[in-house]
Short mmCIF file of C-alpha atoms in Angstrom, two decimals:
data_model
loop_
_atom_site.label_atom_id
_atom_site.label_comp_id
_atom_site.label_asym_id
_atom_site.label_seq_id
_atom_site.Cartn_x
_atom_site.Cartn_y
_atom_site.Cartn_z
CA UNK A 1 0.37 -0.07 -0.42
CA UNK A 2 2.84 2.61 -0.22
CA UNK A 3 5.11 3.82 -3.26
CA UNK A 4 8.43 2.26 -0.41
CA UNK A 5 6.44 -1.46 0.05
CA UNK A 6 8.12 -1.32 3.80
CA UNK A 7 6.59 -2.19 7.33
CA UNK A 8 3.94 -4.46 8.49
CA UNK A 9 0.52 -5.44 8.46
CA UNK A 10 -2.71 -3.14 10.02
CA UNK A 11 -4.34 -4.42 13.07
CA UNK A 12 -7.86 -3.61 10.62
CA UNK A 13 -7.46 -1.94 6.55
CA UNK A 14 -10.79 0.17 5.80
CA UNK A 15 -11.40 0.76 1.69
CA UNK A 16 -13.32 4.15 1.30
CA UNK A 17 -14.89 4.80 -1.85
CA UNK A 18 -17.23 8.18 -1.09
CA UNK A 19 -17.46 10.80 1.71
CA UNK A 20 -19.65 9.14 3.73
CA UNK A 21 -18.18 6.11 3.38
CA UNK A 22 -15.13 8.15 4.80
CA UNK A 23 -16.39 10.05 7.32
CA UNK A 24 -18.56 6.81 8.85
CA UNK A 25 -14.43 5.30 9.15
CA UNK A 26 -13.58 7.74 11.11
CA UNK A 27 -16.49 7.86 13.52
CA UNK A 28 -16.32 4.53 14.25
CA UNK A 29 -12.63 4.11 14.83
CA UNK A 30 -12.92 6.68 16.58
CA UNK A 31 -16.18 6.30 19.03
CA UNK A 32 -14.56 2.80 19.77
CA UNK A 33 -10.58 4.82 20.15
CA UNK A 34 -8.51 3.47 17.84
CA UNK A 35 -5.87 4.90 16.66
CA UNK A 36 -6.05 5.85 12.77
CA UNK A 37 -3.55 5.94 10.09
CA UNK A 38 -4.34 7.40 6.45
CA UNK A 39 -3.75 6.09 3.26
CA UNK A 40 -3.68 7.81 -0.12
CA UNK A 41 -1.19 7.01 -2.29
CA UNK A 42 0.75 5.66 0.59
CA UNK A 43 3.81 7.74 -1.13
CA UNK A 44 4.65 9.92 2.67
CA UNK A 45 4.99 6.69 5.02
CA UNK A 46 7.33 5.12 6.10
CA UNK A 47 5.69 2.06 8.66
CA UNK A 48 7.66 -0.04 10.89
CA UNK A 49 7.48 -3.80 10.24
CA UNK A 50 5.91 -4.52 12.04
CA UNK A 51 3.23 -2.99 10.77
CA UNK A 52 0.41 -0.59 12.86
CA UNK A 53 -1.91 -2.13 15.44
CA UNK A 54 -5.02 0.15 15.16
CA UNK A 55 -7.28 0.91 11.96
CA UNK A 56 -5.55 1.76 7.82
CA UNK A 57 -8.18 3.90 6.33
CA UNK A 58 -7.55 3.81 2.04
CA UNK A 59 -9.38 6.76 0.84
CA UNK A 60 -9.85 6.17 -2.04
CA UNK A 61 -12.59 8.87 -3.46
CA UNK A 62 -13.37 9.97 -6.74
CA UNK A 63 -14.56 13.35 -8.50
CA UNK A 64 -13.41 15.94 -10.21
CA UNK A 65 -15.01 19.47 -11.24
CA UNK A 66 -13.87 22.43 -13.11
CA UNK A 67 -16.35 25.88 -12.04
CA UNK A 68 -15.99 28.81 -13.92
CA UNK A 69 -15.39 31.40 -10.77
CA UNK A 70 -15.10 34.90 -14.13
CA UNK A 71 -12.55 36.68 -15.05
CA UNK A 72 -10.94 34.08 -16.28
CA UNK A 73 -10.48 31.90 -14.00
CA UNK A 74 -12.44 28.49 -13.05
CA UNK A 75 -12.30 26.34 -9.85
CA UNK A 76 -11.15 22.25 -9.86
CA UNK A 77 -12.28 20.60 -7.21
CA UNK A 78 -11.10 17.25 -6.98
CA UNK A 79 -11.98 14.76 -3.29
CA UNK A 80 -9.87 13.58 -1.74
CA UNK A 81 -8.57 10.17 -3.52
CA UNK A 82 -8.45 11.10 -7.15
CA UNK A 83 -4.42 11.10 -7.91
CA UNK A 84 -2.90 13.80 -7.83
CA UNK A 85 -0.77 13.92 -11.27
CA UNK A 86 -4.23 12.62 -12.96
CA UNK A 87 -5.16 15.71 -11.74
CA UNK A 88 -2.96 18.46 -12.58
CA UNK A 89 -3.57 15.99 -16.62
CA UNK A 90 -7.12 16.47 -16.11
CA UNK A 91 -6.53 19.97 -14.96
CA UNK A 92 -4.69 21.59 -18.40
CA UNK A 93 -7.01 18.66 -20.32
CA UNK A 94 -10.22 21.24 -19.39
CA UNK A 95 -7.75 24.76 -20.33
CA UNK A 96 -6.63 25.22 -16.94
CA UNK A 97 -3.00 26.54 -15.62
CA UNK A 98 -1.79 27.04 -12.69
CA UNK A 99 -0.24 23.54 -11.05
CA UNK A 100 1.53 21.70 -14.46
CA UNK A 101 4.75 22.24 -12.72
CA UNK A 102 4.01 20.12 -10.33
CA UNK A 103 3.32 17.06 -12.53
CA UNK A 104 4.43 13.63 -11.50
CA UNK A 105 4.64 13.97 -7.48
CA UNK A 106 2.76 10.36 -6.41
CA UNK A 107 -0.57 10.33 -4.06
CA UNK A 108 -4.13 12.16 -3.29
CA UNK A 109 -4.84 15.32 -4.16
CA UNK A 110 -6.40 15.01 -0.81
CA UNK A 111 -3.01 15.13 0.29
CA UNK A 112 -1.32 17.51 -1.24
CA UNK A 113 -2.95 20.94 0.88
CA UNK A 114 -1.03 18.88 4.13
CA UNK A 115 2.32 19.45 3.32
CA UNK A 116 1.91 22.53 0.71
CA UNK A 117 3.41 19.91 -1.52
CA UNK A 118 6.09 21.77 -4.32
CA UNK A 119 8.19 21.09 -6.46
CA UNK A 120 10.01 22.84 -9.25
CA UNK A 121 9.72 26.45 -7.53
CA UNK A 122 5.25 25.73 -7.35
CA UNK A 123 3.58 24.73 -4.50
CA UNK A 124 0.05 24.27 -3.78
CA UNK A 125 -0.42 27.44 -1.73
CA UNK A 126 -0.31 29.58 -4.46
CA UNK A 127 -3.38 28.04 -5.87
CA UNK A 128 -5.91 26.48 -3.63
CA UNK A 129 -8.71 28.26 -3.04
CA UNK A 130 -10.03 26.33 -0.10
CA UNK A 131 -9.30 22.76 1.45
CA UNK A 132 -12.87 20.63 2.91
CA UNK A 133 -12.37 18.77 5.79
CA UNK A 134 -14.30 16.33 8.45
CA UNK A 135 -13.17 18.17 12.31
CA UNK A 136 -12.51 14.70 14.10
CA UNK A 137 -12.80 16.87 17.73
CA UNK A 138 -15.91 18.69 16.82
CA UNK A 139 -17.78 15.55 14.22
CA UNK A 140 -18.80 18.30 11.60
CA UNK A 141 -17.23 19.29 8.11
CA UNK A 142 -15.57 22.74 7.59
CA UNK A 143 -13.86 24.19 4.46
CA UNK A 144 -10.31 25.79 5.75
CA UNK A 145 -10.11 29.13 3.79
CA UNK A 146 -6.21 29.52 2.26
CA UNK A 147 -5.92 31.58 5.11
CA UNK A 148 -7.06 29.12 7.56
CA UNK A 149 -4.35 26.69 5.68
CA UNK A 150 -1.57 29.05 6.91
CA UNK A 151 0.92 27.55 5.31
CA UNK A 152 4.30 27.63 4.93
CA UNK A 153 7.32 25.40 3.88
CA UNK A 154 5.94 22.13 3.78
CA UNK A 155 3.85 22.86 6.67
CA UNK A 156 -0.23 23.87 6.99
CA UNK A 157 -2.06 24.02 10.10
CA UNK A 158 -3.74 19.86 9.05
CA UNK A 159 0.25 19.15 9.70
CA UNK A 160 0.19 20.86 13.03
CA UNK A 161 -2.36 19.24 14.35
CA UNK A 162 -1.57 15.71 13.45
CA UNK A 163 -0.46 12.94 15.92
CA UNK A 164 1.99 10.51 14.78
CA UNK A 165 0.61 10.54 11.40
CA UNK A 166 -3.36 11.05 13.12
CA UNK A 167 -4.98 14.38 12.06
CA UNK A 168 -7.81 15.87 13.82
CA UNK A 169 -8.61 17.73 10.46
CA UNK A 170 -9.15 15.13 7.27
CA UNK A 171 -9.32 16.31 3.57
CA UNK A 172 -12.25 15.13 1.95
CA UNK A 173 -12.40 17.73 -1.81
CA UNK A 174 -9.13 20.02 -2.40
CA UNK A 175 -9.45 23.26 -4.53
CA UNK A 176 -7.60 25.12 -6.77
CA UNK A 177 -8.40 29.04 -8.52
CA UNK A 178 -6.20 28.20 -11.75
CA UNK A 179 -6.04 30.29 -14.48
CA UNK A 180 -8.38 29.40 -17.97
CA UNK A 181 -5.90 30.29 -20.52
CA UNK A 182 -3.23 27.45 -22.51
CA UNK A 183 -0.10 29.44 -21.12
CA UNK A 184 1.66 28.45 -17.79
CA UNK A 185 2.16 30.35 -14.69
CA UNK A 186 5.11 31.49 -14.77
CA UNK A 187 8.66 29.76 -13.84
CA UNK A 188 10.17 29.76 -11.25
CA UNK A 189 13.03 27.25 -11.23
CA UNK A 190 15.87 27.71 -12.85
CA UNK A 191 16.67 24.71 -13.72
CA UNK A 192 12.61 23.92 -15.66
CA UNK A 193 13.05 27.37 -17.30
CA UNK A 194 16.42 25.98 -19.36
CA UNK A 195 15.25 23.04 -20.17
CA UNK A 196 12.39 25.12 -21.22
CA UNK A 197 14.39 28.34 -23.14
CA UNK A 198 12.60 30.99 -21.60
CA UNK A 199 13.99 33.63 -18.41
CA UNK A 200 13.46 32.83 -15.49
CA UNK A 201 9.70 34.40 -14.69
CA UNK A 202 7.98 33.97 -17.86
CA UNK A 203 5.32 32.16 -19.38
CA UNK A 204 5.49 28.93 -21.39
CA UNK A 205 2.71 26.55 -23.30
CA UNK A 206 1.69 24.65 -19.53
CA UNK A 207 1.32 21.54 -22.15
CA UNK A 208 4.71 21.53 -22.66
CA UNK A 209 5.58 22.21 -18.97
CA UNK A 210 4.01 19.56 -17.71
CA UNK A 211 5.59 17.27 -20.74
CA UNK A 212 9.54 18.59 -19.47
CA UNK A 213 8.36 18.48 -14.99
CA UNK A 214 8.00 14.72 -16.35
CA UNK A 215 11.29 13.76 -18.09
CA UNK A 216 12.46 15.72 -15.15
CA UNK A 217 11.74 14.26 -12.34
CA UNK A 218 12.03 10.44 -14.68
CA UNK A 219 15.12 11.69 -14.81
CA UNK A 220 15.57 11.83 -11.27
CA UNK A 221 13.60 8.15 -10.11
CA UNK A 222 10.81 10.94 -9.44
CA UNK A 223 8.25 9.48 -11.15
CA UNK A 224 6.85 5.98 -9.42
CA UNK A 225 7.33 3.30 -11.64
CA UNK A 226 6.66 -0.11 -11.18
CA UNK A 227 9.89 -1.87 -13.13
CA UNK A 228 12.45 1.75 -11.79
CA UNK A 229 13.24 -0.28 -8.31
CA UNK A 230 15.10 3.95 -8.04
CA UNK A 231 11.37 5.08 -7.68
CA UNK A 232 10.75 2.80 -5.01
CA UNK A 233 11.04 4.84 -2.28
CA UNK A 234 8.81 8.33 -0.68
CA UNK A 235 10.24 11.00 -3.03
CA UNK A 236 12.30 13.49 -1.06
CA UNK A 237 12.80 12.07 1.91
CA UNK A 238 14.88 15.30 3.50
CA UNK A 239 13.26 18.33 3.69
CA UNK A 240 15.65 20.95 2.81
CA UNK A 241 17.61 23.09 5.77
CA UNK A 242 15.92 26.51 6.17
CA UNK A 243 18.23 27.79 8.06
CA UNK A 244 19.69 31.33 9.33
CA UNK A 245 22.20 32.85 7.12
CA UNK A 246 25.37 33.51 9.37
CA UNK A 247 25.25 29.03 8.41
CA UNK A 248 26.24 29.98 5.31
CA UNK A 249 29.45 30.68 6.48
CA UNK A 250 30.98 27.94 7.32
CA UNK A 251 30.17 26.63 3.95
CA UNK A 252 31.57 25.91 0.97
CA UNK A 253 30.85 29.45 -1.01
CA UNK A 254 29.55 27.44 -3.36
CA UNK A 255 26.75 25.60 -1.48
CA UNK A 256 23.55 26.72 -3.15
CA UNK A 257 20.61 28.07 -1.44
CA UNK A 258 17.78 30.47 -1.82
CA UNK A 259 16.20 33.66 0.04
CA UNK A 260 13.29 32.78 1.78
CA UNK A 261 10.05 35.19 3.57
CA UNK A 262 11.57 34.46 6.58
CA UNK A 263 14.22 37.42 6.97
CA UNK A 264 17.75 36.01 7.93
CA UNK A 265 16.79 33.04 6.33
CA UNK A 266 17.95 30.78 3.37
CA UNK A 267 17.10 27.10 1.95
CA UNK A 268 19.28 25.67 1.32
CA UNK A 269 19.96 22.31 -0.85
CA UNK A 270 19.34 18.76 0.94
CA UNK A 271 20.50 16.70 -1.85
CA UNK A 272 24.08 19.02 -2.27
CA UNK A 273 24.81 17.79 2.01
CA UNK A 274 24.04 15.50 1.41
CA UNK A 275 26.34 13.97 -1.90
CA UNK A 276 29.16 16.25 0.02
CA UNK A 277 29.08 14.96 2.97
CA UNK A 278 30.69 11.55 0.40
CA UNK A 279 26.54 9.85 0.03
CA UNK A 280 26.81 9.63 -3.90
CA UNK A 281 23.80 8.14 -5.33
CA UNK A 282 23.33 4.94 -5.30
CA UNK A 283 24.93 4.21 -1.17
CA UNK A 284 24.64 1.42 0.13
CA UNK A 285 24.53 -0.41 -2.43
CA UNK A 286 27.66 -3.33 -2.65
CA UNK A 287 30.94 -1.86 -3.20
CA UNK A 288 30.24 0.89 -1.64
CA UNK A 289 30.34 2.65 2.23
CA UNK A 290 27.15 1.84 3.00
CA UNK A 291 27.25 -1.77 1.89
CA UNK A 292 27.19 -3.02 5.11
CA UNK A 293 24.40 -1.55 7.12
CA UNK A 294 21.02 -2.69 4.82
CA UNK A 295 22.88 -5.39 2.69
CA UNK A 296 22.09 -3.52 -0.44
CA UNK A 297 19.10 -3.93 0.03
CA UNK A 298 18.10 -0.08 0.44
CA UNK A 299 20.25 2.23 -1.64
CA UNK A 300 20.20 6.36 -1.72
CA UNK A 301 18.43 7.34 -5.51
CA UNK A 302 20.81 5.60 -8.11
CA UNK A 303 19.55 8.80 -9.67
CA UNK A 304 18.96 11.04 -6.86
CA UNK A 305 20.96 11.84 -3.29
CA UNK A 306 17.53 12.57 -1.89
CA UNK A 307 15.69 9.40 -2.21
CA UNK A 308 16.33 6.39 -0.37
CA UNK A 309 14.83 3.13 -2.53
CA UNK A 310 13.49 -0.31 -1.45
CA UNK A 311 16.12 -2.26 -4.09
CA UNK A 312 13.51 -5.40 -3.96
CA UNK A 313 13.94 -7.13 -0.72
CA UNK A 314 14.63 -3.87 1.65
CA UNK A 315 12.62 -4.01 5.18
CA UNK A 316 11.98 -0.77 7.82
CA UNK A 317 14.82 -1.47 9.01
CA UNK A 318 16.77 -1.85 5.94
CA UNK A 319 15.13 2.17 4.66
CA UNK A 320 16.12 3.89 7.59
CA UNK A 321 19.36 2.01 8.44
CA UNK A 322 20.76 4.26 5.24
CA UNK A 323 18.17 7.52 6.30
CA UNK A 324 20.24 7.39 10.15
CA UNK A 325 23.80 6.84 8.17
CA UNK A 326 22.90 9.74 6.20
CA UNK A 327 21.93 12.36 8.36
CA UNK A 328 24.67 11.17 10.56
CA UNK A 329 27.22 12.13 7.80
CA UNK A 330 25.25 15.29 7.14
CA UNK A 331 25.46 15.79 10.82
CA UNK A 332 29.54 15.70 11.03
CA UNK A 333 30.63 18.14 8.21
CA UNK A 334 28.35 20.89 8.70
CA UNK A 335 26.38 20.28 11.95
CA UNK A 336 23.33 20.44 10.21
CA UNK A 337 20.38 18.49 11.25
CA UNK A 338 18.68 17.31 8.48
CA UNK A 339 14.49 16.34 8.89
CA UNK A 340 12.70 13.67 7.41
CA UNK A 341 10.11 14.66 5.08
CA UNK A 342 7.35 11.46 5.39
CA UNK A 343 5.77 10.29 8.27
CA UNK A 344 7.65 7.51 9.97
CA UNK A 345 4.94 5.42 11.67
CA UNK A 346 5.80 2.96 14.65
CA UNK A 347 10.44 4.04 14.07
CA UNK A 348 12.30 6.98 14.90
CA UNK A 349 14.99 8.08 13.45
#
């Protein structure tokens, strides 16, 4: 049920195909005092080899609709269980732009507001209008606006009110305010702009942006493919650290860094830090220093140092062994502690 394909069984598993089934499953588990683990595409979870002692609720709701808003805008409403990349593809087929740079990200539409999913200079906070959620505490449906969700880098109100992967607010539907245009949103990411042959800040054909993003992600093993073990991961295992600007003084001058909204802070490249700390692509495979950690069953992707992959027979313990080695090595080399992006269920780094 996860893209890394590790972890034990749940005590009980329920699949909810409609919104009513989802609310009923949550209510029944909450009333019984059971812990709940919500699973969509399973692309952001590392679950203990011992499994999960509570109820796993698989969100499989469906529904996509585009509603004209006037002024060249449309509202794209997506049920929580809709595949995210299919949602992006649908938006372009409807002549809407704004989500194209988020193509190829695994998982479901309802998960995207939880940690403000982003890539290639775009993130969900730029287009999300609102999310309809089930409030488990009040036992009622609420509509949370973009402002209510208080987005930050890979963070939101929903994520901040979660405990051990079980949120107070469960997304039922997400709505995105998009342009009725075949022209993309401004391209903010330098690598993507170069591939498209435009300057950063300029626009491009939205369908071409999607195609280019998918090509870039595939080249890094970041589009899930059953035949490609480099994609059998949680995607980026660590977030890009946001640190005080003074930290740059003790890093090499060529360390990639990007300004952020918080005054006096900069964002660093976790992939660069990992590589420069001595953990290259494929770390953990035979012939590398990490072979003894996981017996080659798990390793950093051979295409990208941010992904920790299951090479076929890995356990959760193998995945975490690689993660711990990388985190410790970056801390020793640069004094920076990396933070995991996926939820760790029943395990710790």
